[in-house]
Coordinates of C-alpha atoms in Angstrom, one line a residue:
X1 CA -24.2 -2.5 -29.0
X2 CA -20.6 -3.5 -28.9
X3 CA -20.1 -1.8 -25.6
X4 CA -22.4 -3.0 -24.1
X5 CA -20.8 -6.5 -25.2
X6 CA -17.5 -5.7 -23.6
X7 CA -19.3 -4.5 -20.2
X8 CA -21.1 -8.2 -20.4
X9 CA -17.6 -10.0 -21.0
X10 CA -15.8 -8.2 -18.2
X11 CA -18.7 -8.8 -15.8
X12 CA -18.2 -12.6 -16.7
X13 CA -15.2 -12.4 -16.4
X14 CA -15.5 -11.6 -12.8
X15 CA -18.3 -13.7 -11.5
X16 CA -16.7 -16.9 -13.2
X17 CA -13.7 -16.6 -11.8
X18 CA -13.2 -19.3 -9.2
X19 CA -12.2 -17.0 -6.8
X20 CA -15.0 -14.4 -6.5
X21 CA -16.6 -17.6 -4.4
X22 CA -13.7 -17.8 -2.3
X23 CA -12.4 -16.0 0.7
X24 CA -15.8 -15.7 1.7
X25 CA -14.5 -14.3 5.6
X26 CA -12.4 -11.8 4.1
X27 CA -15.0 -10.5 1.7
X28 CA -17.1 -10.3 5.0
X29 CA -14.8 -8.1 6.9
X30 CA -13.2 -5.8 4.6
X31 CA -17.6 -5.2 3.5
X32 CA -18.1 -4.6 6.8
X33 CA -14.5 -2.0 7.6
X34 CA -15.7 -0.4 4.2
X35 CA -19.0 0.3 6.0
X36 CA -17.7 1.6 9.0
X37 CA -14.8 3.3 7.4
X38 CA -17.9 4.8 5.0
X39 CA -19.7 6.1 8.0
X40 CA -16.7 7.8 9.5
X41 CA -16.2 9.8 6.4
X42 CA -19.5 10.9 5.8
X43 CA -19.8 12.2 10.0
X44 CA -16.6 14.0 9.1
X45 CA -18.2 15.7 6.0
X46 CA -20.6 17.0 7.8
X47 CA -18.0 17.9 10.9
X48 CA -15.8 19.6 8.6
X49 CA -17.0 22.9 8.6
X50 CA -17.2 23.1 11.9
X51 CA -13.5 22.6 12.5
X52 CA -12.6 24.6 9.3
X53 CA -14.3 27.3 11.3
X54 CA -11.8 27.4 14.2
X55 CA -8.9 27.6 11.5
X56 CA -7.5 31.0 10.9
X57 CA -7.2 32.4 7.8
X58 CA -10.1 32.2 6.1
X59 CA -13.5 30.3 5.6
X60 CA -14.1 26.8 5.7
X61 CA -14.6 27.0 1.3
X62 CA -11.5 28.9 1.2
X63 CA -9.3 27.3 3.7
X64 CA -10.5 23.8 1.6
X65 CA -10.4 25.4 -2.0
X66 CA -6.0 26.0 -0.8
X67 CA -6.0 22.5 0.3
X68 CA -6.8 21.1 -2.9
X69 CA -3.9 20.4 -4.6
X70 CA -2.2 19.1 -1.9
X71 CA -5.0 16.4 -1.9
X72 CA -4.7 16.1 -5.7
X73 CA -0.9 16.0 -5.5
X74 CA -1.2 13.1 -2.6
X75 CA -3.4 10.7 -4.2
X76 CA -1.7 11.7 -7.9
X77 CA 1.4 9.7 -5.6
X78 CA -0.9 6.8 -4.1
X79 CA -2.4 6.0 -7.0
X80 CA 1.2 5.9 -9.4
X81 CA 2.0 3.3 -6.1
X82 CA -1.3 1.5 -5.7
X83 CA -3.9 2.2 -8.8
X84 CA -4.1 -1.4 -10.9
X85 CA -4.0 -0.6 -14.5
X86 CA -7.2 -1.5 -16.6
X87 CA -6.5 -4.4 -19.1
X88 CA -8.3 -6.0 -22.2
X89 CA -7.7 -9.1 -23.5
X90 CA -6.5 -7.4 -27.0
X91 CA -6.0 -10.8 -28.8
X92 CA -8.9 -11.9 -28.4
X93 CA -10.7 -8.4 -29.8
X94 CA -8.1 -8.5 -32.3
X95 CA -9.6 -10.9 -34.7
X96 CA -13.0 -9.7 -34.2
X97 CA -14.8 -6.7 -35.7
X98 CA -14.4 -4.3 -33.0
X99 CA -12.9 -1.2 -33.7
X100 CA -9.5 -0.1 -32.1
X101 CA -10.3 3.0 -30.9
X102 CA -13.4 1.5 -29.3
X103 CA -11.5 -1.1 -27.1
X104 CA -9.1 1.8 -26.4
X105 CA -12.2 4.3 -25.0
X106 CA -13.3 1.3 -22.9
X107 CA -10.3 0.3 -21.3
X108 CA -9.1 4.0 -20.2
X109 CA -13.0 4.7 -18.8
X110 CA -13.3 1.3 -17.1
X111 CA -11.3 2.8 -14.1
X112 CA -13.6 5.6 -13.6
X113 CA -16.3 3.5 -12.7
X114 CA -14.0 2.1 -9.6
X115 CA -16.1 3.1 -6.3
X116 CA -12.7 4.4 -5.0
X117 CA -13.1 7.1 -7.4
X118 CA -16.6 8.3 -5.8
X119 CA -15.8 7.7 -1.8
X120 CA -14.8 10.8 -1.1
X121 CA -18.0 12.3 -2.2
X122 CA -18.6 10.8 1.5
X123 CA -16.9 13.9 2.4
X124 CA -17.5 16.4 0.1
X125 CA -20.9 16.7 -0.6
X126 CA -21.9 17.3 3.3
X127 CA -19.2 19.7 3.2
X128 CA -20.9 21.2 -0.3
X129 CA -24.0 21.0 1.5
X130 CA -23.5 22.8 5.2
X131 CA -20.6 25.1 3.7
X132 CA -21.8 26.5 0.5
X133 CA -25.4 26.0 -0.3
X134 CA -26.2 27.7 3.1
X135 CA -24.1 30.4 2.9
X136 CA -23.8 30.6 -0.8
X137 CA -26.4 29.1 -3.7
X138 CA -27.0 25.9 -4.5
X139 CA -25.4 26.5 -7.6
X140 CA -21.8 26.9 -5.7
X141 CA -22.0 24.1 -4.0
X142 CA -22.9 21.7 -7.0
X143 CA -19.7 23.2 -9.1
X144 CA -17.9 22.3 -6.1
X145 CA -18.8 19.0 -6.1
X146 CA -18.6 18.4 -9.9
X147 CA -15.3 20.3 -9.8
X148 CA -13.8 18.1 -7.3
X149 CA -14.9 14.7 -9.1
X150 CA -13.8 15.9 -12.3
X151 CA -10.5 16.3 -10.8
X152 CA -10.6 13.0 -9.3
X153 CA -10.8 11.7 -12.8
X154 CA -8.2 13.6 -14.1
X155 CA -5.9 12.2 -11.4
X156 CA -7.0 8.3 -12.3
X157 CA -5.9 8.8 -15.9
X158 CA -2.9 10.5 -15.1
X159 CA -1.6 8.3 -12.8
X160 CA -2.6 5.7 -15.7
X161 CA -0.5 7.6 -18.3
X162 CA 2.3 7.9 -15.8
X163 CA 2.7 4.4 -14.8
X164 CA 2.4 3.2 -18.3
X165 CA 4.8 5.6 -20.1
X166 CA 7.2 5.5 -17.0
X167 CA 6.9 2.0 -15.5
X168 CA 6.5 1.3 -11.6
X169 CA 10.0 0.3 -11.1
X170 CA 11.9 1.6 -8.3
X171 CA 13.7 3.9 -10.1
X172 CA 10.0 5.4 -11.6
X173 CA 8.9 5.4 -8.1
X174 CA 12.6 7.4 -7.0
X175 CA 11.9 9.6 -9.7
X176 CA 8.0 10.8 -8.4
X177 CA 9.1 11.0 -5.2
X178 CA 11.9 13.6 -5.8
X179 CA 9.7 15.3 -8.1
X180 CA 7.2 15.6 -5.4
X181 CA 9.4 16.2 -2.6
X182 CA 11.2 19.5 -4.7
X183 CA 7.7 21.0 -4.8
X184 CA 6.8 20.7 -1.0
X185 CA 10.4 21.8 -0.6
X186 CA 10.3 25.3 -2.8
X187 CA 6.8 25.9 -0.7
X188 CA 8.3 25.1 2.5
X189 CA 11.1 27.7 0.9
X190 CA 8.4 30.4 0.7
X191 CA 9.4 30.7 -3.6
X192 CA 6.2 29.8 -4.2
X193 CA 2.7 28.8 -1.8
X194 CA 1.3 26.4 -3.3
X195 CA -2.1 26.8 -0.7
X196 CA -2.2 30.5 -2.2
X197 CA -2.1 28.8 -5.9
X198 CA -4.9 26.5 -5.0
X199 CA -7.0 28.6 -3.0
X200 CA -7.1 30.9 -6.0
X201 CA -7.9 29.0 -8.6
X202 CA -10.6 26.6 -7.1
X203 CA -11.9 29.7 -5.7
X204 CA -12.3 30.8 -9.8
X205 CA -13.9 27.6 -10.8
X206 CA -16.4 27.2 -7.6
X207 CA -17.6 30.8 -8.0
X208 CA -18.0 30.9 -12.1
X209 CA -20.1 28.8 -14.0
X210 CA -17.5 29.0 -16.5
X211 CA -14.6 27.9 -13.8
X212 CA -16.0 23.8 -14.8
X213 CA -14.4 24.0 -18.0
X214 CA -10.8 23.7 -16.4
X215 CA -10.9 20.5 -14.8
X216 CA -13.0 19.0 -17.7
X217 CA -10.4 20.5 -20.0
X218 CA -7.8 18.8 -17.2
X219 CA -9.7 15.3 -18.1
X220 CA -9.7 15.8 -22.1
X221 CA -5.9 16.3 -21.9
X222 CA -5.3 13.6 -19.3
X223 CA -7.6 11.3 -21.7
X224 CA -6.0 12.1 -24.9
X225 CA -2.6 11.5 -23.7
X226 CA -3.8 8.4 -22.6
X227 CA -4.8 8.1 -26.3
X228 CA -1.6 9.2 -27.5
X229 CA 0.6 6.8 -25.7
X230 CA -2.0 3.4 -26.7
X231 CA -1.4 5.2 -30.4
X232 CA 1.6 4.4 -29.7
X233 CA 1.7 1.0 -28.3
X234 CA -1.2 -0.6 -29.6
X235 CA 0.2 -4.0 -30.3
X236 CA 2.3 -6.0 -27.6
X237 CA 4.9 -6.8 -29.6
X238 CA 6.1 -3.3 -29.7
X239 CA 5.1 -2.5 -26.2
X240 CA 7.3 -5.1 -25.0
X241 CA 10.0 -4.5 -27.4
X242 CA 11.7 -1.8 -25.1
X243 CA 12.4 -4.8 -22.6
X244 CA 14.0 -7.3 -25.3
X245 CA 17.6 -5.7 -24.6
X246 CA 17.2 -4.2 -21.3
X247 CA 19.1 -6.1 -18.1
X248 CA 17.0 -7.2 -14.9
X249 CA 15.2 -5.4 -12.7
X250 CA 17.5 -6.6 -9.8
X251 CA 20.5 -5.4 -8.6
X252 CA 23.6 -7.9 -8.7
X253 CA 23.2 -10.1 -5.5
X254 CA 26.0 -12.4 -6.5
X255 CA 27.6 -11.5 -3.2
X256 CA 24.8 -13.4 -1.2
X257 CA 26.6 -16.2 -2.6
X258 CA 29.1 -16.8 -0.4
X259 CA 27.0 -18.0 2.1
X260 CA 25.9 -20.8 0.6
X261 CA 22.7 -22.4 -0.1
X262 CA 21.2 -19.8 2.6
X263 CA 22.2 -16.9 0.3
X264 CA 21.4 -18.3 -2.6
X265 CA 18.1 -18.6 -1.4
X266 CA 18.4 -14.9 0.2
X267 CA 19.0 -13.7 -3.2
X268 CA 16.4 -15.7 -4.6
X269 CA 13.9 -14.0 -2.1
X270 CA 14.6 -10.4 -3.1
X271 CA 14.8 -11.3 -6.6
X272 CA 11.3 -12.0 -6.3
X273 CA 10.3 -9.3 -4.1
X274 CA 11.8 -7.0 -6.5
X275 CA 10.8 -8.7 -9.6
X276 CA 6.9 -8.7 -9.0
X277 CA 4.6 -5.6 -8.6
X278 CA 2.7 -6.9 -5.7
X279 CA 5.6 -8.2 -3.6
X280 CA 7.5 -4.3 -4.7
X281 CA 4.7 -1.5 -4.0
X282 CA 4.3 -3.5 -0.6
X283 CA 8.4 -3.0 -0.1
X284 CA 7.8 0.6 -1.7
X285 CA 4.4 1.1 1.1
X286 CA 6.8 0.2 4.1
X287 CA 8.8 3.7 3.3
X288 CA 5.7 5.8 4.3
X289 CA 5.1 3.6 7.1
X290 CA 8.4 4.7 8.5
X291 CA 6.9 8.1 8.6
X292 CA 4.3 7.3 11.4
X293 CA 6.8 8.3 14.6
X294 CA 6.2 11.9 13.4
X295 CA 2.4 11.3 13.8
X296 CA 2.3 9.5 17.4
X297 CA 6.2 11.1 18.6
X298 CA 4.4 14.2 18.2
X299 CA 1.4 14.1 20.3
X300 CA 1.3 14.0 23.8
X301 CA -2.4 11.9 23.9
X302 CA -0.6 8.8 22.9
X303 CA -0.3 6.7 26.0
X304 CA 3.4 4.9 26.5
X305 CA 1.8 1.9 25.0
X306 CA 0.6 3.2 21.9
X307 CA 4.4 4.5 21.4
X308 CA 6.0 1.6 21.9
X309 CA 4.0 -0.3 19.2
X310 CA 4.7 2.5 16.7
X311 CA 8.1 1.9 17.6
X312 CA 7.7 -1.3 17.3
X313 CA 5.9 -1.5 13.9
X314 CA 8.5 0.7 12.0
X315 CA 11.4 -0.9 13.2
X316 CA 10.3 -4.3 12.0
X317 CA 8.1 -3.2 8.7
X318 CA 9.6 -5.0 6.2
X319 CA 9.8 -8.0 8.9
X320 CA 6.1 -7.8 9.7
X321 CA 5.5 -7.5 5.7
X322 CA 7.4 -10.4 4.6
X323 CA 7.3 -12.8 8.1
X324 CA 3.7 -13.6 7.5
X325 CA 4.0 -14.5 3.6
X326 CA 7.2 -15.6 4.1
X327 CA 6.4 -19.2 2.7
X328 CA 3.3 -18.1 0.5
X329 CA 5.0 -16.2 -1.9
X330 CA 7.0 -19.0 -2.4
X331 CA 3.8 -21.0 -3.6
X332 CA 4.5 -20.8 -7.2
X333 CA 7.3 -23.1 -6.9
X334 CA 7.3 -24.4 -3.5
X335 CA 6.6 -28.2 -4.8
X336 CA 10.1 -27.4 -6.7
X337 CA 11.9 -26.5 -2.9
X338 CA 10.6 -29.6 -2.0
X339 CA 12.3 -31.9 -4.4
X340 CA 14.9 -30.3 -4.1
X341 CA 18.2 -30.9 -2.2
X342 CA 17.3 -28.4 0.2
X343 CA 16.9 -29.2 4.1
X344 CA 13.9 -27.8 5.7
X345 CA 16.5 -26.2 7.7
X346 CA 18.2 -25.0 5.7
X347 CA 14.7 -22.8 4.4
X348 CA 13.2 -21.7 7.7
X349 CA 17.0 -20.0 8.0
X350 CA 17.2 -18.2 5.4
X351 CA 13.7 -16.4 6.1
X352 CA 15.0 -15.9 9.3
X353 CA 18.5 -14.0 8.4
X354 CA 16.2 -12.5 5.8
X355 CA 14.1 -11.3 8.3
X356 CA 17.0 -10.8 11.0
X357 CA 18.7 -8.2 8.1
X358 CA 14.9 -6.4 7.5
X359 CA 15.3 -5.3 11.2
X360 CA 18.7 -3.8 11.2
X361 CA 18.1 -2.2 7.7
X362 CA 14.9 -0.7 9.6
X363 CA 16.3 0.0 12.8
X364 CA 19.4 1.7 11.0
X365 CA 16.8 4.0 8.7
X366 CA 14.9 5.2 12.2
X367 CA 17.8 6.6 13.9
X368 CA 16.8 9.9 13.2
X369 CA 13.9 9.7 15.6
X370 CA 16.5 9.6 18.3
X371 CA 16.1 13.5 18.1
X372 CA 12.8 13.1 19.9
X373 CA 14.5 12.3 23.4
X374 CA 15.9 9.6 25.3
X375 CA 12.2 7.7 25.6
X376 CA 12.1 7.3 22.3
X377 CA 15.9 6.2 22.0
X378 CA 15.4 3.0 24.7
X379 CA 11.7 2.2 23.2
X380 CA 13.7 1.9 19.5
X381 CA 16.1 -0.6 21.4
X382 CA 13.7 -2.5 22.8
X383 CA 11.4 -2.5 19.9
X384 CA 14.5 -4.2 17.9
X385 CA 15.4 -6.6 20.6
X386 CA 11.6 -8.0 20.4
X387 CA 11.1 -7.9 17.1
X388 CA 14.3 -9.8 16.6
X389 CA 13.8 -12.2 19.3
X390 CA 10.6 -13.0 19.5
X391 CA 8.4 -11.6 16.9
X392 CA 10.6 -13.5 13.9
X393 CA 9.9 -16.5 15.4
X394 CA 6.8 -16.2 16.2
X395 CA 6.5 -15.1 12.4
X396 CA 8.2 -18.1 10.9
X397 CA 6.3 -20.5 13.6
X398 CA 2.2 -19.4 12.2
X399 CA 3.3 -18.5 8.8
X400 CA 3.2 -22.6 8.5
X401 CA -0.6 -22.5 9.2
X402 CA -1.1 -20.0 6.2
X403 CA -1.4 -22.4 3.2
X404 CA -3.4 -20.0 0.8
X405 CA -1.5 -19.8 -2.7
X406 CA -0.4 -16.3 -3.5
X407 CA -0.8 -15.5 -7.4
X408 CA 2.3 -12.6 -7.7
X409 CA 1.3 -12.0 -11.2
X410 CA -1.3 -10.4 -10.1
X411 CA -2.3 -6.5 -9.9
X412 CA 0.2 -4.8 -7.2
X413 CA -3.2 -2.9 -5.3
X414 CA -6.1 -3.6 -3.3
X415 CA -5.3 -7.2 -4.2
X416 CA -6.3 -9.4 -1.1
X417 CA -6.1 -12.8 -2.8
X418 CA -4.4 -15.2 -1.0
X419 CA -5.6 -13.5 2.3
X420 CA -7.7 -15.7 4.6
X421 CA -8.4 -15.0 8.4
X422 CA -5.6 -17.3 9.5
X423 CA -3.6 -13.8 7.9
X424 CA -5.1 -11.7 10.5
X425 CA -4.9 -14.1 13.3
X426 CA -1.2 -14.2 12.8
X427 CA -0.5 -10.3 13.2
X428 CA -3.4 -9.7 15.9
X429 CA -1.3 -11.0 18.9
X430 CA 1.7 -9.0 18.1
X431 CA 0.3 -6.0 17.4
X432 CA -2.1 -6.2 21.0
X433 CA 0.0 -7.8 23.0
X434 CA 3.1 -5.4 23.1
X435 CA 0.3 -2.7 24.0
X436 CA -1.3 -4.3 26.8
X437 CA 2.0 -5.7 28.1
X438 CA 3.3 -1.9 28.4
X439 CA 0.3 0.0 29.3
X440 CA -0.4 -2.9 32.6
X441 CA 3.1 -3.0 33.2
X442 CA 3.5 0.9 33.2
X443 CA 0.0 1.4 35.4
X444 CA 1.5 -1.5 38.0
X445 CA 4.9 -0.4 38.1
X446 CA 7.1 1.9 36.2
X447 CA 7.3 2.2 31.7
X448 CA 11.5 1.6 32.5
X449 CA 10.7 -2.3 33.7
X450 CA 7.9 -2.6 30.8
X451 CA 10.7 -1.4 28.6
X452 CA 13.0 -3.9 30.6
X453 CA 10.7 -6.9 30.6
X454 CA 10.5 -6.4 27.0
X455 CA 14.1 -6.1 26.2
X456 CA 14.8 -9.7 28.4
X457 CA 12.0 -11.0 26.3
X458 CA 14.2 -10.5 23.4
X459 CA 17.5 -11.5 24.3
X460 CA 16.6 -14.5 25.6
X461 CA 14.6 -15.4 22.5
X462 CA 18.4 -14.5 21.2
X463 CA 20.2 -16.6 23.3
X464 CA 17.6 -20.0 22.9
X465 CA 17.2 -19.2 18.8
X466 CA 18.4 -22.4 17.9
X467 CA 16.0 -24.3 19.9
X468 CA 13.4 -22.2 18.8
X469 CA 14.6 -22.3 15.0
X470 CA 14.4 -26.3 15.3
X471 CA 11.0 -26.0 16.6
X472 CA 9.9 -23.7 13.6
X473 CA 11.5 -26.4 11.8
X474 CA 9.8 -29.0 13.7
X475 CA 6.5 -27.2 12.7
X476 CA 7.4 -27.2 9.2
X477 CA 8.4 -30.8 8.1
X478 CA 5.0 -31.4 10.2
X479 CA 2.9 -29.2 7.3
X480 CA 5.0 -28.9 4.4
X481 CA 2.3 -31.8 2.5
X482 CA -0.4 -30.0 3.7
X483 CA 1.1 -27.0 2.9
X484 CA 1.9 -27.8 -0.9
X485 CA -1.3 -29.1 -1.3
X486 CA -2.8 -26.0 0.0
X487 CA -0.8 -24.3 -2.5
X488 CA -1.8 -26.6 -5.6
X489 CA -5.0 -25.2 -5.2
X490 CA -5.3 -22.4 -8.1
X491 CA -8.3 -19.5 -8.3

């Protein structure tokens, strides 16, 4: 059966690949988070009604039924950022006798198989089980469960069709994000309630038999426009023919050029940051991760130290992201940096500005958290200071030790190649030590001379940078072979 044939090939494909043998540490831990994360959600499943019980405002089926779309709605949006997009080597099917509509049927259902389509059934079927079948039939609680992976499906093609038809650019990604945020805002406006919407309907298709046939009608029409669009743009050549005339991706960064070399290779950097999927939905990521002050700024169980690494980790995102592959996504062409007439330098400084501009374009975009009070207003401050004064150094120092190459071609998503442990072993320090520095500091003496401490820390990495910067350039002559050879290496 040819189908069975193309399950074969992409299992091959898989399993021969030299790098399903590699990264062997990594595979290890993330099995083993999986696990653990895979336990958590199934005690919660089984928690849930419980806690949905002390809600007001209905029971725990109803109160779950109107909260619904708003999960459909959220992972509709992670998935258009993160969900890789299934791919078939057309050429080489092409030429053989397999019929079109065949590969197309096996390339839109290959995602559906992804175990990230089925975890939440971690979830869902103890809630199905303790919420419904014992206070309704077994009946209900099975639609339930159908229901709700049906319209899991329905969101993985979507997001499909969307990202193919619109593109993950950032304007794409703009566009989603407006489109989301002007229905949470005409809820929030009271013109519509989008909880009453989904309460009602889910309500509808868990309590009739007949209620399954909208989100399997929701699929059909998900999968046929899926259909539609590969009708469409069967054939490469006119898939790609909408980007023959079209201008770069990039913005013009021909002002970065009056710096010199170190601009040029500023530009350069976000070229490539912008220019690749992997390197962008990371950039694109950072923006939600400025959104966890309203998590820990709004609860009082947070201890000072907690805080102050929340602090800490949004003002320097895009510093954090970039410091530790700072040389690694240059690994494509870093044998080229090194013939040419480029000091190392010259290099480690333009990370560093690089890095020293993330900061400020963070610290500028989390000014509206000064609201929260004047704690929050000196743990910002200091947070900068470190970040900028010790933590980029400290970045540029062990990102020499990571000499993994980084394939940016690759699928934005859930794509850890290139990770090894020496990845983790660079961010554990900063992200413990700022904690424990506060927390003893604030138990021995007072959180102003943590905050204080801190702060010195910072300026004085400031004030000695060029030492420091020729020690991280000391570091790097002293591994650049080691790391190019490192980065020869391809999976």
């Amino acid at each position: 059966m040819i189908l069975l044939e193309l399950v074969k090939h992409e299992w091959q494909k898989g399993i021969r690949s030299s790098g399903f043998y590699k990264n062997v540490a990594v595979s290890i831990f993330l099995g083993v988070f999986s696990l653990y994360m895979g336990g958590l959600l199934f005690f919660m499943g089984f928690s849930l009604n419980k806690i949905l019980e002390e809600v007001p405002g209905g029971t725990p089926m109803e109160l779950f039924n109107g909260a619904m779309l708003y999960l459909l709605l959220t992972g509709l949006l992670l998935r258009f950022m993160m969900q890789q997009l299934g791919t078939v080597n057309l050429n080489s099917y092409q030429v053989l006798p397999v019929n079109r509509s065949l590969l197309i049927n096996f390339l839109l259902l290959k995602p559906l198989v992804s175990l990230a389509n089925y975890v939440l059934l971690l979830v869902v079927i103890p809630f199905a089980i303790r919420s419904m079948a014992a206070y309704y039939t077994g009946g209900v609680a099975l639609r339930f469960v159908v229901a709700f992976e049906l319209m899991v499906w329905c969101n993985s093609l979507l997001a499909s069709f969307l990202k193919r038809r619109f593109g993950s650019g950032l304007l794409s990604f703009i566009l989603v994000l407006v489109a989301f945020g002007a229905i949470f805002l005409l809820e929030y406006l009271h013109v519509f309630s989008l909880f009453a919407i989904s309460r009602a309907l889910f309500g509808f298709i868990v309590m009739n038999p007949i209620g399954l046939l909208i989100p399997l009608g929701a699929v059909v029409v998900a999968f046929l426009l899926n259909k539609w669009f590969f009708a469409q743009n069967f054939y490469p050549e006119k898939f790609n023919s909408k980007l023959q005339n079209s201008r770069t991706a990039t913005a013009d960064l021909s002002f970065l050029d009056r710096f010199g070399v170190i601009g040029e290779l500023i530009s350069v950097q976000i070229k490539l940051m912008l220019r690749h999927k992997r390197t962008r939905t990371l950039l694109f990521l950072s923006a939600f991760f400025l959104l966890y002050g309203l998590m820990f700024y709004t609860n009082e169980h947070y201890g000072d130290g907690m805080i102050f690494f929340c602090s800490m980790f949004m003002t320097g995102i895009l510093m954090f992201i970039y410091g530790q592959w700072s040389i690694s996504w240059d690994s494509a062409h870093f044998d080229s940096i090194l013939t040419k007439n480029i000091p190392a330098r010259t290099y480690i400084l333009s990370n560093y500005y690089l890095m020293l501009a993330f900061n400020v374009i963070c610290f500028i975009l989390t000014t509206p958290y000064f609201l929260f009070g004047t704690k929050i207003i000196y743990m910002h401050l200091t947070a900068f200071l470190f970040n900028t004064g010790c933590n980029i150094i400290f970045l540029l120092f062990f990102a020499t030790f990571n000499n993994k190459r980084v394939d940016l071609s690759r699928s934005s998503a859930m794509n850890y190649q290139g990770t090894t442990y020496k990845s983790f072993l660079i961010v554990l320090p900063i992200m413990f030590f700022p904690i424990l520095w506060v927390n003893v500091l604030s138990w021995l003496t007072s959180l102003s001379v943590a905050m204080w401490s801190l702060a010195a820390m910072g300026l004085v990495g400031l004030i000695f940078r060029k030492p420091l910067l020729n020690l991280c350039v000391k570091q790097f002559n002293s591994r650049k072979y080691i790391i190019a050879q490192g980065f020869r290496e391809v999976e």
